[in-house]
């Protein structure tokens, strides 16, 4: 028996389906794959539970009319996936080999093999790495207007960025906030004309140009009190009082290990053959933020996770027909 055949039969290392990522996409894929008797393995990645574990209240996930804490929602999804036979390991894939099947998935611990792979590795909001940012994340600093805008009713807040996301988030946040100030590092916006025009026409939106935020001031108890600004044109520093800071400087899909192996768009989102979750490699499927630059919601990620599991199940079925 060859060594690969041995591994093929090693229950610990060979799985019909492996899922990379443990956010709503990965765990929903696991739930469906487990209920289809595929006994999937989830490799959780470096942030078990994904981006929802860095938010507080989730009030827009259907079925929880009182809201639910992000980490608790993810614990429940994990439990539900486990209940039907999902194995979950706190390991992250560092290298994949799609040259032959079963595919090889290497982690720091070992190499796993699978016939079908679901990539649900998510995305990471870009931040600036400035003082105050990490400490106040979730206490007045956010990278998700849709998640947290509701908590800023009648408050004055700032949005950092000058692209479509910044325009969209600033416009959305005016539903709650009394004033939204967009802080952009240049004088021209990167956003599309239509999104700019909509934001310019909104009387609740103010603008600070040519400026970067150098520090976020505040405490966890009292929230954000203001931002220290540096004007790149005049070189002057100033303090701008505000009660909330929203980052909208883009997201980075966590897809570096698939570069050159799966087709992606020019900023790294995995391309799928809509309306399926099939990628450019037969037997590899993608779900959630790793393939979705537009909606990026827990519920839409869960939806694509479900689709990926169904696609994988059908694909495995065809393989054996
Ligand atoms: P983006 O287009 O890359 O824009 C990022 C913005 O943040 C830019 O204005 C950039 O400034 C600024 N920025 C980047 N790093 C920064 C830093 N460290 N400090 C301060 N500012 C920084 O990203 P996005 O707005 O998230 O959009 C991503 C993609 O999704 C785009 O293709 C966009 O069109 C699309 N999108 C579409 C819609 C829609 O159509 N409804 C909504 C959202 C997003 P510079 O301009 O100086 O580079």
Short mmCIF file of C-alpha atoms and ligand atoms in Angstrom, two decimals:
data_model
loop_
_atom_site.label_atom_id
_atom_site.label_comp_id
_atom_site.label_asym_id
_atom_site.label_seq_id
_atom_site.Cartn_x
_atom_site.Cartn_y
_atom_site.Cartn_z
CA UNK A 1 0.00 0.00 0.00
CA UNK A 2 1.47 3.37 -0.98
CA UNK A 3 1.95 6.03 1.67
CA UNK A 4 -0.73 8.19 0.07
CA UNK A 5 -3.16 5.26 0.14
CA UNK A 6 -2.29 4.77 3.81
CA UNK A 7 -3.06 8.41 4.52
CA UNK A 8 -6.19 8.05 2.43
CA UNK A 9 -7.44 5.50 4.93
CA UNK A 10 -6.22 7.30 8.00
CA UNK A 11 -9.46 8.55 9.48
CA UNK A 12 -7.66 11.38 11.22
CA UNK A 13 -6.15 12.80 8.07
CA UNK A 14 -8.52 11.95 5.25
CA UNK A 15 -11.97 13.51 5.08
CA UNK A 16 -14.37 13.60 2.20
CA UNK A 17 -14.94 17.30 2.88
CA UNK A 18 -12.66 19.76 4.61
CA UNK A 19 -13.83 23.26 5.40
CA UNK A 20 -11.36 26.06 5.97
CA UNK A 21 -12.73 28.74 8.27
CA UNK A 22 -15.18 28.83 11.16
CA UNK A 23 -17.27 31.94 10.64
CA UNK A 24 -20.93 31.76 9.58
CA UNK A 25 -19.96 30.48 6.10
CA UNK A 26 -17.67 27.70 7.33
CA UNK A 27 -19.92 26.49 10.14
CA UNK A 28 -23.07 26.55 8.01
CA UNK A 29 -21.23 24.58 5.33
CA UNK A 30 -20.21 22.16 8.11
CA UNK A 31 -23.78 21.84 9.38
CA UNK A 32 -25.11 20.96 5.93
CA UNK A 33 -22.21 18.68 5.04
CA UNK A 34 -22.55 16.87 8.38
CA UNK A 35 -26.27 16.38 7.90
CA UNK A 36 -25.48 14.91 4.47
CA UNK A 37 -23.38 12.29 6.32
CA UNK A 38 -20.09 13.61 5.00
CA UNK A 39 -18.46 13.91 8.47
CA UNK A 40 -16.62 17.12 7.54
CA UNK A 41 -13.51 18.46 9.21
CA UNK A 42 -13.42 22.19 9.98
CA UNK A 43 -10.00 23.78 10.32
CA UNK A 44 -10.95 26.86 12.28
CA UNK A 45 -8.14 29.18 11.24
CA UNK A 46 -6.49 31.78 13.43
CA UNK A 47 -9.69 33.45 14.57
CA UNK A 48 -12.17 30.73 15.62
CA UNK A 49 -15.68 32.03 14.95
CA UNK A 50 -14.43 34.67 12.54
CA UNK A 51 -15.16 38.37 12.45
CA UNK A 52 -18.33 38.13 14.57
CA UNK A 53 -16.19 37.31 17.57
CA UNK A 54 -14.86 40.87 17.53
CA UNK A 55 -18.30 42.48 17.60
CA UNK A 56 -20.61 42.73 20.57
CA UNK A 57 -24.38 42.59 19.96
CA UNK A 58 -25.61 41.09 16.70
CA UNK A 59 -29.10 42.41 16.12
CA UNK A 60 -29.60 41.58 12.46
CA UNK A 61 -29.25 37.79 12.49
CA UNK A 62 -32.74 36.36 11.95
CA UNK A 63 -34.16 34.29 14.76
CA UNK A 64 -32.75 36.35 17.62
CA UNK A 65 -35.31 39.11 18.21
CA UNK A 66 -33.51 40.27 21.37
CA UNK A 67 -30.13 40.22 19.63
CA UNK A 68 -27.26 37.89 20.52
CA UNK A 69 -23.60 38.44 21.32
CA UNK A 70 -21.36 37.67 18.33
CA UNK A 71 -19.16 35.15 20.19
CA UNK A 72 -22.25 33.37 21.56
CA UNK A 73 -23.82 33.11 18.11
CA UNK A 74 -20.64 31.52 16.82
CA UNK A 75 -20.47 29.09 19.78
CA UNK A 76 -23.99 28.01 18.96
CA UNK A 77 -23.22 27.54 15.28
CA UNK A 78 -20.21 25.41 16.23
CA UNK A 79 -22.33 23.28 18.59
CA UNK A 80 -24.98 22.81 15.93
CA UNK A 81 -22.38 21.69 13.37
CA UNK A 82 -20.79 19.31 15.92
CA UNK A 83 -24.11 17.78 16.85
CA UNK A 84 -24.33 16.18 13.42
CA UNK A 85 -20.78 14.86 13.30
CA UNK A 86 -18.52 17.76 12.33
CA UNK A 87 -14.97 17.58 13.65
CA UNK A 88 -13.48 20.96 14.54
CA UNK A 89 -9.77 21.58 14.97
CA UNK A 90 -8.02 24.77 16.02
CA UNK A 91 -5.58 24.69 13.15
CA UNK A 92 -5.02 26.91 10.14
CA UNK A 93 -4.16 25.81 6.62
CA UNK A 94 -0.77 27.19 5.59
CA UNK A 95 -0.46 25.49 2.20
CA UNK A 96 -2.77 23.68 -0.21
CA UNK A 97 -2.01 21.33 -3.09
CA UNK A 98 -4.75 20.97 -5.71
CA UNK A 99 -2.56 19.22 -8.28
CA UNK A 100 -4.06 15.81 -7.58
CA UNK A 101 -6.90 14.33 -5.59
CA UNK A 102 -7.30 13.85 -2.74
CA UNK A 103 -6.23 17.46 -2.24
CA UNK A 104 -3.55 18.07 0.38
CA UNK A 105 -4.08 20.68 3.08
CA UNK A 106 -1.06 21.38 5.22
CA UNK A 107 -1.28 22.98 8.66
CA UNK A 108 1.50 23.60 11.17
CA UNK A 109 0.57 20.24 12.75
CA UNK A 110 0.09 17.85 9.86
CA UNK A 111 -1.19 17.32 6.33
CA UNK A 112 -4.86 16.54 5.76
CA UNK A 113 -6.42 15.13 2.61
CA UNK A 114 -9.87 15.56 1.16
CA UNK A 115 -11.88 15.01 -2.01
CA UNK A 116 -13.79 18.27 -1.71
CA UNK A 117 -12.65 21.51 -0.11
CA UNK A 118 -14.78 24.45 0.96
CA UNK A 119 -12.85 27.69 1.36
CA UNK A 120 -14.53 29.95 3.90
CA UNK A 121 -11.50 31.83 5.15
CA UNK A 122 -13.26 35.21 5.35
CA UNK A 123 -11.83 38.68 5.15
CA UNK A 124 -10.18 41.11 7.49
CA UNK A 125 -11.11 44.77 7.75
CA UNK A 126 -8.13 46.96 7.09
CA UNK A 127 -7.16 49.15 10.03
CA UNK A 128 -4.48 51.79 10.52
CA UNK A 129 -2.58 50.36 13.50
CA UNK A 130 -2.74 53.70 15.36
CA UNK A 131 -2.80 54.20 19.15
CA UNK A 132 -6.25 53.66 20.69
CA UNK A 133 -7.55 51.59 17.79
CA UNK A 134 -7.24 48.07 19.23
CA UNK A 135 -8.10 49.10 22.78
CA UNK A 136 -11.30 50.87 21.74
CA UNK A 137 -12.43 48.37 19.09
CA UNK A 138 -16.03 47.58 20.03
CA UNK A 139 -16.08 50.53 22.47
CA UNK A 140 -16.65 53.30 19.94
CA UNK A 141 -14.34 52.08 17.18
CA UNK A 142 -15.83 49.84 14.50
CA UNK A 143 -15.12 48.58 11.02
CA UNK A 144 -18.74 47.69 10.25
CA UNK A 145 -21.44 50.35 9.94
CA UNK A 146 -24.17 47.79 9.29
CA UNK A 147 -23.26 45.96 12.51
CA UNK A 148 -22.71 48.88 14.85
CA UNK A 149 -24.37 51.99 13.38
CA UNK A 150 -27.43 51.46 15.50
CA UNK A 151 -25.45 52.14 18.68
CA UNK A 152 -24.60 55.68 17.58
CA UNK A 153 -28.05 57.22 17.57
CA UNK A 154 -27.85 61.02 17.92
CA UNK A 155 -24.07 60.89 18.28
CA UNK A 156 -21.35 62.61 16.28
CA UNK A 157 -19.05 60.18 14.54
CA UNK A 158 -16.30 60.04 11.93
CA UNK A 159 -15.75 57.71 8.97
CA UNK A 160 -12.19 57.16 7.72
CA UNK A 161 -11.80 56.51 3.98
CA UNK A 162 -12.60 57.93 0.58
CA UNK A 163 -13.85 54.97 -1.45
CA UNK A 164 -17.30 53.56 -2.18
CA UNK A 165 -17.39 51.82 1.21
CA UNK A 166 -16.73 55.10 3.02
CA UNK A 167 -19.49 56.87 1.06
CA UNK A 168 -21.90 54.01 1.61
CA UNK A 169 -21.14 53.74 5.32
CA UNK A 170 -21.24 57.52 5.89
CA UNK A 171 -24.59 57.76 4.13
CA UNK A 172 -25.96 54.76 6.04
CA UNK A 173 -24.73 56.12 9.37
CA UNK A 174 -26.62 59.40 8.93
CA UNK A 175 -29.75 57.37 9.69
CA UNK A 176 -28.57 57.17 13.28
CA UNK A 177 -25.88 59.75 13.93
CA UNK A 178 -26.60 63.46 14.24
CA UNK A 179 -23.44 64.24 12.24
CA UNK A 180 -21.00 62.12 10.24
CA UNK A 181 -17.60 63.54 9.30
CA UNK A 182 -15.68 61.81 6.54
CA UNK A 183 -11.91 62.03 7.01
CA UNK A 184 -9.98 61.38 3.83
CA UNK A 185 -6.23 61.40 3.31
CA UNK A 186 -6.41 63.22 -0.04
CA UNK A 187 -8.52 65.99 -1.55
CA UNK A 188 -10.16 63.79 -4.22
CA UNK A 189 -12.38 60.87 -3.37
CA UNK A 190 -11.76 57.46 -4.87
CA UNK A 191 -15.48 56.66 -4.74
CA UNK A 192 -17.65 56.45 -7.86
CA UNK A 193 -19.34 59.67 -8.95
CA UNK A 194 -22.83 58.54 -8.02
CA UNK A 195 -21.79 57.55 -4.48
CA UNK A 196 -19.89 60.82 -4.05
CA UNK A 197 -22.84 62.88 -5.24
CA UNK A 198 -25.18 61.14 -2.84
CA UNK A 199 -22.83 61.79 0.07
CA UNK A 200 -22.18 65.43 -0.93
CA UNK A 201 -25.92 66.05 -1.07
CA UNK A 202 -26.45 64.73 2.45
CA UNK A 203 -26.66 67.68 4.90
CA UNK A 204 -25.58 65.49 7.84
CA UNK A 205 -22.19 64.70 6.26
CA UNK A 206 -19.18 66.97 6.85
CA UNK A 207 -15.72 66.59 5.28
CA UNK A 208 -12.12 66.80 6.43
CA UNK A 209 -9.62 66.59 3.57
CA UNK A 210 -5.92 65.80 3.28
CA UNK A 211 -5.90 64.36 6.77
CA UNK A 212 -5.03 61.14 8.53
CA UNK A 213 -6.06 60.04 12.00
CA UNK A 214 -2.93 59.72 14.12
CA UNK A 215 -4.56 58.57 17.36
CA UNK A 216 -7.98 57.72 18.79
CA UNK A 217 -8.66 59.14 22.26
CA UNK A 218 -11.02 57.67 24.85
CA UNK A 219 -11.48 54.86 27.34
CA UNK A 220 -13.41 51.59 27.32
CA UNK A 221 -15.61 52.93 30.12
CA UNK A 222 -16.35 56.32 28.58
CA UNK A 223 -16.05 55.48 24.89
CA UNK A 224 -14.33 57.53 22.21
CA UNK A 225 -13.83 61.24 22.91
CA UNK A 226 -12.02 62.37 19.78
CA UNK A 227 -9.32 61.83 17.18
CA UNK A 228 -5.93 63.43 16.73
CA UNK A 229 -5.60 64.55 13.12
CA UNK A 230 -2.58 65.30 11.01
CA UNK A 231 -3.12 67.45 7.92
CA UNK A 232 -0.75 66.18 5.25
CA UNK A 233 -0.90 69.38 3.23
CA UNK A 234 -0.35 71.93 6.02
CA UNK A 235 1.53 69.52 8.34
CA UNK A 236 -0.66 70.83 11.19
CA UNK A 237 -1.97 68.60 13.98
CA UNK A 238 -5.36 69.09 15.60
CA UNK A 239 -7.91 67.39 17.85
CA UNK A 240 -11.40 66.66 16.54
CA UNK A 241 -14.01 65.68 19.14
CA UNK A 242 -16.11 62.66 18.16
CA UNK A 243 -17.98 59.80 19.83
CA UNK A 244 -17.35 57.11 17.29
CA UNK A 245 -14.81 56.07 14.64
CA UNK A 246 -15.73 53.89 11.68
CA UNK A 247 -13.03 52.47 9.44
CA UNK A 248 -13.94 52.14 5.79
CA UNK A 249 -10.53 51.79 4.19
CA UNK A 250 -11.28 48.42 2.63
CA UNK A 251 -11.22 44.72 3.46
CA UNK A 252 -8.62 42.15 2.62
CA UNK A 253 -9.90 38.65 1.80
CA UNK A 254 -7.88 35.97 3.59
CA UNK A 255 -6.91 34.15 0.43
CA UNK A 256 -3.12 34.53 0.20
CA UNK A 257 -2.49 30.75 0.32
CA UNK A 258 -4.66 30.25 -2.80
CA UNK A 259 -2.78 32.73 -4.96
CA UNK A 260 -1.94 31.15 -8.30
CA UNK A 261 -4.08 28.11 -7.37
CA UNK A 262 -7.62 29.50 -7.53
CA UNK A 263 -8.85 32.20 -9.86
CA UNK A 264 -9.32 35.48 -8.02
CA UNK A 265 -10.17 39.05 -8.91
CA UNK A 266 -7.41 41.65 -8.83
CA UNK A 267 -7.77 42.28 -5.09
CA UNK A 268 -7.90 38.64 -4.04
CA UNK A 269 -11.59 37.68 -3.84
CA UNK A 270 -12.04 34.10 -5.08
CA UNK A 271 -14.03 33.89 -8.29
CA UNK A 272 -16.99 31.51 -8.30
CA UNK A 273 -19.18 30.35 -11.15
CA UNK A 274 -22.38 32.14 -10.15
CA UNK A 275 -24.93 31.08 -9.13
CA UNK A 276 -22.87 28.14 -7.79
CA UNK A 277 -19.94 28.26 -5.37
CA UNK A 278 -17.65 26.35 -7.76
CA UNK A 279 -14.15 27.81 -8.09
CA UNK A 280 -11.71 27.37 -10.97
CA UNK A 281 -10.62 24.00 -9.50
CA UNK A 282 -13.04 21.06 -9.67
CA UNK A 283 -13.91 20.00 -6.15
CA UNK A 284 -12.98 23.31 -4.52
CA UNK A 285 -15.84 25.58 -3.47
CA UNK A 286 -15.79 29.04 -1.92
CA UNK A 287 -18.22 30.70 0.47
CA UNK A 288 -18.56 33.80 2.60
CA UNK A 289 -16.39 36.91 2.63
CA UNK A 290 -13.52 35.16 0.82
CA UNK A 291 -15.66 35.28 -2.33
CA UNK A 292 -18.10 38.11 -1.57
CA UNK A 293 -16.86 41.70 -1.83
CA UNK A 294 -20.37 43.13 -1.81
CA UNK A 295 -22.75 41.93 0.93
CA UNK A 296 -20.40 40.66 3.66
CA UNK A 297 -23.12 39.88 6.19
CA UNK A 298 -23.28 36.94 8.59
CA UNK A 299 -26.56 35.84 7.07
CA UNK A 300 -25.35 36.05 3.46
CA UNK A 301 -22.19 34.18 4.44
CA UNK A 302 -24.27 31.47 6.06
CA UNK A 303 -26.27 31.35 2.82
CA UNK A 304 -23.23 30.82 0.61
CA UNK A 305 -21.88 28.29 3.14
CA UNK A 306 -25.07 26.29 2.71
CA UNK A 307 -24.75 26.52 -1.07
CA UNK A 308 -21.12 25.38 -0.95
CA UNK A 309 -22.02 22.29 1.11
CA UNK A 310 -24.81 21.36 -1.31
CA UNK A 311 -22.50 21.96 -4.29
CA UNK A 312 -19.80 19.81 -2.66
CA UNK A 313 -22.24 17.03 -1.85
CA UNK A 314 -23.51 16.92 -5.45
CA UNK A 315 -20.00 17.03 -6.80
CA UNK A 316 -18.93 14.10 -4.60
CA UNK A 317 -22.01 12.22 -5.72
CA UNK A 318 -21.09 12.74 -9.40
CA UNK A 319 -17.54 11.61 -8.65
CA UNK A 320 -18.83 8.25 -7.49
CA UNK A 321 -21.55 7.79 -10.12
P1 LIG B 1 -11.20 51.17 -1.82
O1 LIG B 1 -11.93 51.48 -3.06
O2 LIG B 1 -9.88 50.51 -1.88
O3 LIG B 1 -11.05 52.56 -1.04
C1 LIG B 1 -10.32 52.64 0.15
C2 LIG B 1 -10.28 54.10 0.57
O4 LIG B 1 -9.63 54.16 1.84
C3 LIG B 1 -9.50 54.97 -0.39
O5 LIG B 1 -10.10 56.23 -0.51
C4 LIG B 1 -8.14 55.08 0.27
O6 LIG B 1 -7.50 56.33 0.06
C5 LIG B 1 -8.49 54.99 1.74
N1 LIG B 1 -7.42 54.37 2.51
C6 LIG B 1 -6.78 53.21 2.24
N2 LIG B 1 -5.90 52.93 3.20
C7 LIG B 1 -5.96 53.95 4.07
C8 LIG B 1 -5.28 54.25 5.26
N3 LIG B 1 -4.35 53.41 5.76
N4 LIG B 1 -5.59 55.39 5.92
C9 LIG B 1 -6.52 56.23 5.44
N5 LIG B 1 -7.21 56.01 4.31
C10 LIG B 1 -6.92 54.88 3.63
O7 LIG B 1 -12.05 50.26 -0.81
P2 LIG B 1 -13.63 50.20 -0.61
O8 LIG B 1 -14.20 51.55 -0.53
O9 LIG B 1 -13.84 49.26 0.54
O10 LIG B 1 -14.16 49.49 -1.91
C11 LIG B 1 -13.67 48.21 -2.30
C12 LIG B 1 -14.36 47.78 -3.59
O11 LIG B 1 -15.74 47.50 -3.34
C13 LIG B 1 -14.32 48.86 -4.67
O12 LIG B 1 -14.19 48.23 -5.90
C14 LIG B 1 -15.67 49.51 -4.54
O13 LIG B 1 -16.11 50.10 -5.76
C15 LIG B 1 -16.54 48.32 -4.16
N6 LIG B 1 -17.71 48.79 -3.39
C16 LIG B 1 -18.86 49.09 -4.09
C17 LIG B 1 -19.97 49.54 -3.43
C18 LIG B 1 -21.20 49.83 -4.17
O14 LIG B 1 -21.14 49.96 -5.37
N7 LIG B 1 -22.35 49.92 -3.53
C19 LIG B 1 -19.94 49.72 -2.05
C20 LIG B 1 -18.76 49.43 -1.36
C21 LIG B 1 -17.65 48.97 -2.05
P3 LIG B 1 -6.92 56.71 -1.39
O15 LIG B 1 -8.13 57.08 -2.21
O16 LIG B 1 -6.02 57.85 -1.11
O17 LIG B 1 -6.23 55.49 -1.88
#
